[in-house]
Amino acid sequence: MTQREMHIETKVIHAGEPEPRVGGAVTLPIFQSSTFEYTGQDNYDALKYIRMNNTPNHIALHQKLSALENAEAGLVTASGMAAITTTFLALLSPGDHFLAQDCLYGGTFDFINSDFRPLGVTFDFIDGNSAGTWEKHLKPNTRAIYVETITNPLMGVADLKKVVAFARAHGLISMIDNTFASPINFRPAEWEFDLSLHSCTKYLNGHSDIVAGAVVGRAALIRKIAHKLIHLGGTLDPHACFLLHRGLKTLGVRMKQQNASALEIARFLSAHSAVETVNYPGLETYKGYPVARELLDGFSGMLSFEIKGDVATADRFIANTRLPVSAPSLGGVETLITRPAITSHSGMSAAERSAAGISDRLIRLSVGLEATEDLVEDFDQALHRL
Ligand code: PLP
């Protein structure tokens, strides 16, 4: 069996592991050494030094992550935002124009909105589900198109095949933030996306104990991004590499359970009389469902919803729950609950949130690994006590 033929559950364990094993160790040890002996390297980027992202811990992760998405190359970074901003800074130049989906993680949106202009990069936001409108935003200097597989926090799924076809037709680099789906549910390279970006802080690590990021995709682009990362210094520390490597090994079982649990919870909430709307790409009634069903192997552990009432009702519901922790972030073993308007999307103005369809009473849930029955029972009692 070649590595490409392995199931992804096998790859998370075996892909990218050093051969032979280091000192026979079953688990790759942490190489906590900032610098390594000079062995005749003939260029700066090849020097063995943590900031060059080339310790054995980095190399193993690069190989494992690229294998998981069947991509050519991978690169880990100090956070998801380091992956995103380093990619932008490596591939965009003053005078370039950029197309981005109109509903994105707040940090990404804010960087595009606030930092692109001073860098001389112009941009337009596009509706990911209205391919017919994209062309009117195209300019001779448009360089790239950027979307999220499942958008944060409304769980929209753009016409991803059309994004790739549009990028191809117009010579754009196609970039996708695959954090919410994870490689278990979607592998962008298989659909010809040029670059897949991750906040590994979330599902890939899965234990809410590090921040980390990654870019996976075409080798020529990854080389450019790695060179920029060496200069910007957003390198993942070897100890965090070790924790990410450990977390990755259980990604398969975690993600499948979180997919199944979130689907059941989404169904429970959407059938409840106190709930107004539920955003989950696995619900047949949800607008992104047809694309999600065609392209995704699972619908993720993320959902968002609005309860009938106002912001105070939403806050009361959150306070009434007993199992979820009220905290931003997502993708860990514990269920997290938050109102994006005051956490993940608080960097956007109220007007920007409203334009993106993110209401102040929207509640976002990251379903953990607790028993689904216990979570449903908890949400039921929290709704009952409103
Ligand atoms: N992308 C998405 C979809 C996110 O939700 C986040 C953080 O919540 C990020 C990127 C940024 O990741 P990090 O916090 O690891 O920098």
CSV table of C-alpha atoms and ligand atoms in Angstrom, one decimal:
chain,number,residue,atom,x,y,z
A,1,MET,CA,0.0,0.0,0.0
A,2,THR,CA,1.4,3.4,-1.0
A,3,GLN,CA,1.0,6.3,1.4
A,4,ARG,CA,-1.5,7.9,-1.1
A,5,GLU,CA,-3.6,4.7,-1.0
A,6,MET,CA,-3.9,4.7,2.8
A,7,HIS,CA,-7.1,5.8,4.5
A,8,ILE,CA,-6.8,9.2,6.2
A,9,GLU,CA,-7.2,7.5,9.6
A,10,THR,CA,-4.1,5.5,8.9
A,11,LYS,CA,-2.2,8.5,7.6
A,12,VAL,CA,-2.8,10.6,10.8
A,13,ILE,CA,-0.8,7.9,12.6
A,14,HIS,CA,1.8,6.8,10.1
A,15,ALA,CA,2.4,9.5,7.5
A,16,GLY,CA,5.5,11.7,7.9
A,17,GLU,CA,7.0,9.6,10.7
A,18,PRO,CA,10.8,9.5,10.5
A,19,GLU,CA,12.3,6.4,9.1
A,20,PRO,CA,14.2,4.9,10.8
A,21,ARG,CA,12.5,5.9,14.1
A,22,VAL,CA,14.7,8.3,16.1
A,23,GLY,CA,16.6,6.1,18.6
A,24,GLY,CA,13.8,3.6,18.1
A,25,ALA,CA,11.3,6.0,19.8
A,26,VAL,CA,7.7,5.1,18.9
A,27,THR,CA,6.8,8.8,19.5
A,28,LEU,CA,8.9,11.4,17.8
A,29,PRO,CA,10.9,13.2,20.6
A,30,ILE,CA,11.0,17.0,21.0
A,31,PHE,CA,14.1,18.5,19.4
A,32,GLN,CA,14.3,21.5,21.8
A,33,SER,CA,17.5,22.9,20.3
A,34,SER,CA,17.5,26.3,18.7
A,35,THR,CA,20.4,25.6,16.4
A,36,PHE,CA,22.1,22.5,14.9
A,37,GLU,CA,25.6,21.7,13.8
A,38,TYR,CA,26.6,23.1,10.4
A,39,THR,CA,26.8,20.4,7.8
A,40,GLY,CA,27.7,22.3,4.6
A,41,GLN,CA,24.4,24.0,3.8
A,42,ASP,CA,24.9,26.4,0.9
A,43,ASN,CA,22.0,28.8,1.5
A,44,TYR,CA,20.5,30.7,4.4
A,45,ASP,CA,17.1,29.0,4.4
A,46,ALA,CA,18.7,25.6,4.7
A,47,LEU,CA,20.6,26.4,7.9
A,48,LYS,CA,19.4,24.2,10.7
A,49,TYR,CA,17.7,26.6,13.1
A,50,ILE,CA,14.2,26.6,14.7
A,51,ARG,CA,13.2,29.8,12.8
A,52,MET,CA,14.0,28.0,9.5
A,53,ASN,CA,11.2,25.6,10.3
A,54,ASN,CA,13.4,22.6,9.7
A,55,THR,CA,13.9,20.7,12.9
A,56,PRO,CA,12.8,17.1,12.8
A,57,ASN,CA,9.6,18.1,14.6
A,58,HIS,CA,8.7,20.6,11.8
A,59,ILE,CA,9.7,18.2,9.0
A,60,ALA,CA,7.5,15.4,10.3
A,61,LEU,CA,4.5,17.8,10.6
A,62,HIS,CA,5.1,19.2,7.1
A,63,GLN,CA,5.0,15.7,5.7
A,64,LYS,CA,2.1,14.5,7.7
A,65,LEU,CA,-0.1,17.5,7.0
A,66,SER,CA,0.6,17.4,3.2
A,67,ALA,CA,-0.1,13.7,3.2
A,68,LEU,CA,-3.5,14.2,4.9
A,69,GLU,CA,-4.7,16.6,2.2
A,70,ASN,CA,-2.9,14.8,-0.7
A,71,ALA,CA,-1.0,18.0,-1.3
A,72,GLU,CA,2.5,18.6,-2.5
A,73,ALA,CA,3.9,20.4,0.5
A,74,GLY,CA,3.1,21.7,4.0
A,75,LEU,CA,4.4,24.3,6.4
A,76,VAL,CA,3.5,24.8,10.1
A,77,THR,CA,3.3,28.3,11.6
A,78,ALA,CA,3.0,29.9,15.1
A,79,SER,CA,-0.7,30.4,14.7
A,80,GLY,CA,-3.5,30.3,12.2
A,81,MET,CA,-3.2,34.0,11.7
A,82,ALA,CA,0.6,33.6,11.1
A,83,ALA,CA,-0.3,31.1,8.4
A,84,ILE,CA,-2.9,33.5,6.8
A,85,THR,CA,-0.9,36.8,7.1
A,86,THR,CA,2.4,35.2,6.0
A,87,THR,CA,0.7,33.7,3.0
A,88,PHE,CA,-0.8,37.1,2.1
A,89,LEU,CA,2.5,38.9,2.6
A,90,ALA,CA,4.4,36.3,0.6
A,91,LEU,CA,2.1,36.2,-2.4
A,92,LEU,CA,0.6,39.7,-2.7
A,93,SER,CA,2.5,42.9,-3.8
A,94,PRO,CA,1.6,46.5,-3.9
A,95,GLY,CA,-0.7,47.1,-6.8
A,96,ASP,CA,-2.3,43.7,-6.6
A,97,HIS,CA,-6.1,43.2,-6.2
A,98,PHE,CA,-7.6,40.4,-4.0
A,99,LEU,CA,-11.1,38.8,-3.9
A,100,ALA,CA,-12.3,37.4,-0.6
A,101,GLN,CA,-15.5,35.8,0.5
A,102,ASP,CA,-17.7,38.2,2.4
A,103,CYS,CA,-18.2,36.0,5.6
A,104,LEU,CA,-14.8,35.1,7.1
A,105,TYR,CA,-13.1,34.6,10.5
A,106,GLY,CA,-13.1,38.1,12.1
A,107,GLY,CA,-9.2,38.2,12.3
A,108,THR,CA,-8.9,37.5,8.6
A,109,PHE,CA,-11.6,40.0,7.7
A,110,ASP,CA,-10.0,42.6,9.9
A,111,PHE,CA,-6.5,42.1,8.4
A,112,ILE,CA,-7.8,42.4,4.8
A,113,ASN,CA,-10.0,45.4,5.7
A,114,SER,CA,-7.4,47.3,7.8
A,115,ASP,CA,-4.0,46.2,6.6
A,116,PHE,CA,-4.3,45.6,2.9
A,117,ARG,CA,-4.7,49.3,1.9
A,118,PRO,CA,-1.4,50.5,3.7
A,119,LEU,CA,0.3,47.6,1.9
A,120,GLY,CA,-1.0,48.9,-1.4
A,121,VAL,CA,-3.3,45.9,-2.0
A,122,THR,CA,-6.9,46.6,-3.0
A,123,PHE,CA,-9.7,44.0,-2.5
A,124,ASP,CA,-13.4,43.2,-3.0
A,125,PHE,CA,-15.6,41.0,-1.0
A,126,ILE,CA,-17.7,38.5,-3.0
A,127,ASP,CA,-20.7,36.3,-2.2
A,128,GLY,CA,-19.4,32.7,-2.3
A,129,ASN,CA,-22.7,31.4,-3.6
A,130,SER,CA,-23.2,33.9,-6.4
A,131,ALA,CA,-20.6,32.8,-9.0
A,132,GLY,CA,-22.3,35.0,-11.6
A,133,THR,CA,-21.4,38.1,-9.7
A,134,TRP,CA,-17.6,37.4,-9.3
A,135,GLU,CA,-16.5,38.5,-12.7
A,136,LYS,CA,-17.7,42.1,-12.3
A,137,HIS,CA,-15.2,42.4,-9.4
A,138,LEU,CA,-12.3,41.0,-11.5
A,139,LYS,CA,-9.5,43.5,-12.4
A,140,PRO,CA,-6.5,43.0,-14.6
A,141,ASN,CA,-4.4,43.0,-11.4
A,142,THR,CA,-6.5,40.5,-9.5
A,143,ARG,CA,-4.1,38.0,-8.0
A,144,ALA,CA,-6.0,35.6,-5.7
A,145,ILE,CA,-9.3,34.4,-4.5
A,146,TYR,CA,-9.9,33.5,-0.8
A,147,VAL,CA,-12.7,31.5,0.8
A,148,GLU,CA,-13.4,29.4,3.9
A,149,THR,CA,-14.6,25.8,3.4
A,150,ILE,CA,-17.3,26.3,6.1
A,151,THR,CA,-17.6,29.9,7.0
A,152,ASN,CA,-17.1,31.3,10.5
A,153,PRO,CA,-19.6,31.8,12.1
A,154,LEU,CA,-22.5,31.2,9.7
A,155,MET,CA,-21.4,27.8,8.4
A,156,GLY,CA,-21.9,28.8,4.8
A,157,VAL,CA,-20.4,26.6,2.1
A,158,ALA,CA,-19.5,28.5,-1.1
A,159,ASP,CA,-19.6,27.0,-4.6
A,160,LEU,CA,-16.1,25.6,-4.1
A,161,LYS,CA,-15.8,23.9,-7.4
A,162,LYS,CA,-16.7,27.2,-9.1
A,163,VAL,CA,-14.1,29.1,-7.0
A,164,VAL,CA,-11.4,26.8,-8.4
A,165,ALA,CA,-12.7,27.0,-12.0
A,166,PHE,CA,-12.9,30.8,-11.7
A,167,ALA,CA,-9.4,31.0,-10.4
A,168,ARG,CA,-8.1,28.7,-13.2
A,169,ALA,CA,-9.9,30.7,-15.9
A,170,HIS,CA,-8.5,34.0,-14.7
A,171,GLY,CA,-5.0,32.9,-13.5
A,172,LEU,CA,-5.7,33.5,-9.8
A,173,ILE,CA,-4.2,31.7,-6.8
A,174,SER,CA,-7.0,29.9,-5.1
A,175,MET,CA,-6.8,29.9,-1.3
A,176,ILE,CA,-9.1,28.2,1.2
A,177,ASP,CA,-9.2,28.3,5.0
A,178,ASN,CA,-10.0,24.7,5.8
A,179,THR,CA,-10.0,25.0,9.6
A,180,PHE,CA,-13.7,24.3,10.2
A,181,ALA,CA,-13.8,21.2,7.9
A,182,SER,CA,-10.4,19.7,8.7
A,183,PRO,CA,-8.7,17.3,6.3
A,184,ILE,CA,-11.1,14.5,7.5
A,185,ASN,CA,-14.0,16.3,5.9
A,186,PHE,CA,-12.4,18.2,3.0
A,187,ARG,CA,-9.0,18.0,1.2
A,188,PRO,CA,-8.7,21.2,-0.9
A,189,ALA,CA,-5.8,19.8,-3.1
A,190,GLU,CA,-8.1,17.0,-4.3
A,191,TRP,CA,-10.3,19.7,-5.7
A,192,GLU,CA,-7.4,21.6,-7.2
A,193,PHE,CA,-7.2,24.5,-4.7
A,194,ASP,CA,-3.7,25.9,-4.7
A,195,LEU,CA,-3.4,26.5,-1.0
A,196,SER,CA,-5.3,25.3,2.1
A,197,LEU,CA,-4.8,27.2,5.3
A,198,HIS,CA,-5.5,26.0,8.9
A,199,SER,CA,-5.7,27.3,12.4
A,200,CYS,CA,-4.2,24.0,13.8
A,201,THR,CA,-5.2,25.5,17.2
A,202,LYS,CA,-8.6,24.0,16.4
A,203,TYR,CA,-9.4,20.5,15.2
A,204,LEU,CA,-5.9,19.5,14.0
A,205,ASN,CA,-4.5,19.8,17.6
A,206,GLY,CA,-7.9,19.2,19.2
A,207,HIS,CA,-7.1,19.8,22.8
A,208,SER,CA,-7.3,23.6,23.3
A,209,ASP,CA,-3.7,23.7,24.6
A,210,ILE,CA,-1.7,25.4,21.9
A,211,VAL,CA,-2.0,27.9,19.1
A,212,ALA,CA,-0.6,26.8,15.7
A,213,GLY,CA,-1.3,27.1,12.0
A,214,ALA,CA,-0.4,25.5,8.7
A,215,VAL,CA,-0.4,26.1,5.0
A,216,VAL,CA,-0.6,23.1,2.7
A,217,GLY,CA,-0.6,23.0,-1.1
A,218,ARG,CA,1.5,23.6,-4.2
A,219,ALA,CA,5.2,23.2,-3.5
A,220,ALA,CA,6.3,26.3,-5.4
A,221,LEU,CA,3.9,28.5,-3.4
A,222,ILE,CA,4.8,26.9,-0.1
A,223,ARG,CA,8.5,27.6,-0.8
A,224,LYS,CA,7.8,31.3,-1.2
A,225,ILE,CA,5.6,31.3,2.0
A,226,ALA,CA,8.3,29.4,3.9
A,227,HIS,CA,10.9,32.0,2.9
A,228,LYS,CA,8.7,34.9,4.1
A,229,LEU,CA,8.0,33.0,7.3
A,230,ILE,CA,11.7,32.8,8.0
A,231,HIS,CA,11.9,36.6,7.8
A,232,LEU,CA,8.7,37.3,9.7
A,233,GLY,CA,9.6,34.8,12.3
A,234,GLY,CA,6.1,33.3,12.9
A,235,THR,CA,7.6,29.9,13.5
A,236,LEU,CA,6.0,27.1,15.6
A,237,ASP,CA,8.1,26.1,18.6
A,238,PRO,CA,9.3,22.5,18.7
A,239,HIS,CA,7.3,21.8,21.9
A,240,ALA,CA,4.1,23.1,20.3
A,241,CYS,CA,5.1,21.0,17.2
A,242,PHE,CA,5.2,17.9,19.5
A,243,LEU,CA,1.8,18.7,20.9
A,244,LEU,CA,0.3,19.3,17.5
A,245,HIS,CA,1.8,16.0,16.2
A,246,ARG,CA,0.3,14.1,19.2
A,247,GLY,CA,-3.1,15.8,18.7
A,248,LEU,CA,-3.2,15.0,15.0
A,249,LYS,CA,-3.0,11.2,15.6
A,250,THR,CA,-6.5,11.2,17.0
A,251,LEU,CA,-8.0,13.6,14.5
A,252,GLY,CA,-9.8,10.8,12.6
A,253,VAL,CA,-11.8,9.5,15.6
A,254,ARG,CA,-12.4,12.9,17.1
A,255,MET,CA,-13.7,14.5,13.9
A,256,LYS,CA,-16.0,11.6,13.1
A,257,GLN,CA,-17.6,11.7,16.6
A,258,GLN,CA,-17.8,15.5,16.4
A,259,ASN,CA,-19.5,15.3,12.9
A,260,ALA,CA,-22.0,12.8,14.2
A,261,SER,CA,-22.7,14.7,17.5
A,262,ALA,CA,-23.1,18.1,15.9
A,263,LEU,CA,-25.6,16.7,13.3
A,264,GLU,CA,-27.7,15.3,16.1
A,265,ILE,CA,-27.6,18.5,18.1
A,266,ALA,CA,-28.4,20.6,15.0
A,267,ARG,CA,-31.4,18.4,14.4
A,268,PHE,CA,-32.5,18.7,18.0
A,269,LEU,CA,-32.2,22.5,18.0
A,270,SER,CA,-33.9,23.0,14.7
A,271,ALA,CA,-36.9,20.9,15.9
A,272,HIS,CA,-37.2,22.9,19.1
A,273,SER,CA,-39.9,25.6,19.4
A,274,ALA,CA,-37.7,28.1,21.2
A,275,VAL,CA,-35.1,28.1,18.4
A,276,GLU,CA,-35.5,30.3,15.4
A,277,THR,CA,-32.7,29.4,13.0
A,278,VAL,CA,-29.9,26.8,13.0
A,279,ASN,CA,-26.9,27.1,10.7
A,280,TYR,CA,-25.4,23.7,10.0
A,281,PRO,CA,-24.3,22.4,6.5
A,282,GLY,CA,-25.5,18.9,7.3
A,283,LEU,CA,-29.2,20.0,7.7
A,284,GLU,CA,-31.1,19.2,4.6
A,285,THR,CA,-33.0,22.5,5.0
A,286,TYR,CA,-29.8,24.6,5.2
A,287,LYS,CA,-28.9,26.6,2.0
A,288,GLY,CA,-25.4,25.3,1.8
A,289,TYR,CA,-26.5,21.6,2.0
A,290,PRO,CA,-26.4,20.6,-1.7
A,291,VAL,CA,-22.7,21.8,-2.1
A,292,ALA,CA,-21.8,20.4,1.3
A,293,ARG,CA,-23.3,17.0,0.6
A,294,GLU,CA,-21.4,16.8,-2.7
A,295,LEU,CA,-18.0,18.0,-1.6
A,296,LEU,CA,-17.6,17.2,2.1
A,297,ASP,CA,-17.1,13.8,3.8
A,298,GLY,CA,-18.7,15.1,7.0
A,299,PHE,CA,-20.2,18.4,8.1
A,300,SER,CA,-17.9,19.3,11.0
A,301,GLY,CA,-18.6,19.8,14.7
A,302,MET,CA,-19.5,23.5,14.4
A,303,LEU,CA,-22.9,25.0,14.3
A,304,SER,CA,-24.5,28.4,15.1
A,305,PHE,CA,-28.1,29.3,15.9
A,306,GLU,CA,-30.4,32.0,17.1
A,307,ILE,CA,-33.0,31.5,19.8
A,308,LYS,CA,-36.3,33.4,19.7
A,309,GLY,CA,-35.7,36.5,21.8
A,310,ASP,CA,-33.0,39.1,22.1
A,311,VAL,CA,-29.3,39.2,23.1
A,312,ALA,CA,-30.3,38.8,26.8
A,313,THR,CA,-32.1,35.6,25.9
A,314,ALA,CA,-29.0,34.3,24.2
A,315,ASP,CA,-26.8,35.2,27.2
A,316,ARG,CA,-29.4,33.5,29.5
A,317,PHE,CA,-29.2,30.4,27.4
A,318,ILE,CA,-25.4,30.3,27.5
A,319,ALA,CA,-25.5,30.9,31.3
A,320,ASN,CA,-28.1,28.1,31.7
A,321,THR,CA,-25.9,25.4,30.0
A,322,ARG,CA,-23.9,23.3,32.3
A,323,LEU,CA,-21.5,21.3,30.1
A,324,PRO,CA,-20.2,23.7,27.5
A,325,VAL,CA,-17.5,26.2,28.5
A,326,SER,CA,-18.3,29.8,27.5
A,327,ALA,CA,-15.2,30.6,25.6
A,328,PRO,CA,-14.0,31.6,22.1
A,329,SER,CA,-12.1,29.2,19.9
A,330,LEU,CA,-13.2,25.7,18.8
A,331,GLY,CA,-12.3,22.2,17.7
A,332,GLY,CA,-11.2,20.9,21.2
A,333,VAL,CA,-12.4,17.9,23.1
A,334,GLU,CA,-14.7,20.0,25.3
A,335,THR,CA,-17.8,21.7,24.0
A,336,LEU,CA,-17.4,25.5,23.7
A,337,ILE,CA,-20.1,28.0,23.4
A,338,THR,CA,-19.8,31.7,22.5
A,339,ARG,CA,-21.6,34.7,21.0
A,340,PRO,CA,-19.3,35.7,18.0
A,341,ALA,CA,-20.3,39.4,18.2
A,342,ILE,CA,-18.4,39.7,21.5
A,343,THR,CA,-15.6,37.2,20.8
A,344,SER,CA,-14.4,35.9,17.4
A,345,HIS,CA,-16.0,38.6,15.4
A,346,SER,CA,-15.7,41.5,17.9
A,347,GLY,CA,-12.9,43.0,15.7
A,348,MET,CA,-15.6,43.8,13.0
A,349,SER,CA,-17.8,46.9,13.5
A,350,ALA,CA,-21.5,46.3,14.2
A,351,ALA,CA,-22.2,47.5,10.7
A,352,GLU,CA,-19.7,45.1,9.1
A,353,ARG,CA,-21.2,42.2,11.2
A,354,SER,CA,-24.7,43.1,10.2
A,355,ALA,CA,-23.7,43.3,6.5
A,356,ALA,CA,-22.2,39.8,6.8
A,357,GLY,CA,-25.5,38.6,8.4
A,358,ILE,CA,-23.9,38.0,11.9
A,359,SER,CA,-26.5,39.1,14.5
A,360,ASP,CA,-25.6,40.0,18.0
A,361,ARG,CA,-27.7,37.2,19.3
A,362,LEU,CA,-26.1,34.5,17.2
A,363,ILE,CA,-24.7,31.7,19.3
A,364,ARG,CA,-21.8,29.5,18.1
A,365,LEU,CA,-21.2,26.0,19.3
A,366,SER,CA,-18.1,23.9,19.0
A,367,VAL,CA,-19.3,20.4,19.8
A,368,GLY,CA,-16.8,18.4,21.8
A,369,LEU,CA,-16.4,14.7,22.6
A,370,GLU,CA,-18.9,14.5,25.5
A,371,ALA,CA,-21.8,12.0,25.1
A,372,THR,CA,-24.2,13.5,22.6
A,373,GLU,CA,-27.2,12.5,24.8
A,374,ASP,CA,-25.7,14.5,27.7
A,375,LEU,CA,-25.2,17.6,25.5
A,376,VAL,CA,-28.8,17.3,24.1
A,377,GLU,CA,-30.2,16.9,27.6
A,378,ASP,CA,-28.2,20.0,28.7
A,379,PHE,CA,-29.4,22.2,25.8
A,380,ASP,CA,-33.0,21.0,26.5
A,381,GLN,CA,-32.9,22.1,30.1
A,382,ALA,CA,-31.1,25.3,29.2
A,383,LEU,CA,-33.9,26.2,26.7
A,384,HIS,CA,-36.6,25.1,29.2
A,385,ARG,CA,-35.3,27.5,31.8
A,386,LEU,CA,-35.1,30.6,29.6
B,1,PLP,N1,-9.3,30.7,10.7
B,1,PLP,C1,-10.4,30.4,11.3
B,1,PLP,C2,-11.5,29.9,10.5
B,1,PLP,C3,-10.5,30.6,12.7
B,1,PLP,O1,-11.7,30.4,13.3
B,1,PLP,C4,-9.4,31.2,13.4
B,1,PLP,C5,-9.5,31.4,14.8
B,1,PLP,O2,-10.5,31.3,15.4
B,1,PLP,C6,-8.2,31.5,12.7
B,1,PLP,C7,-8.2,31.2,11.3
B,1,PLP,C8,-7.1,32.1,13.4
B,1,PLP,O3,-6.4,31.1,14.0
B,1,PLP,P1,-5.4,31.3,15.3
B,1,PLP,O4,-6.3,31.8,16.4
B,1,PLP,O5,-4.8,30.0,15.5
B,1,PLP,O6,-4.4,32.3,14.9
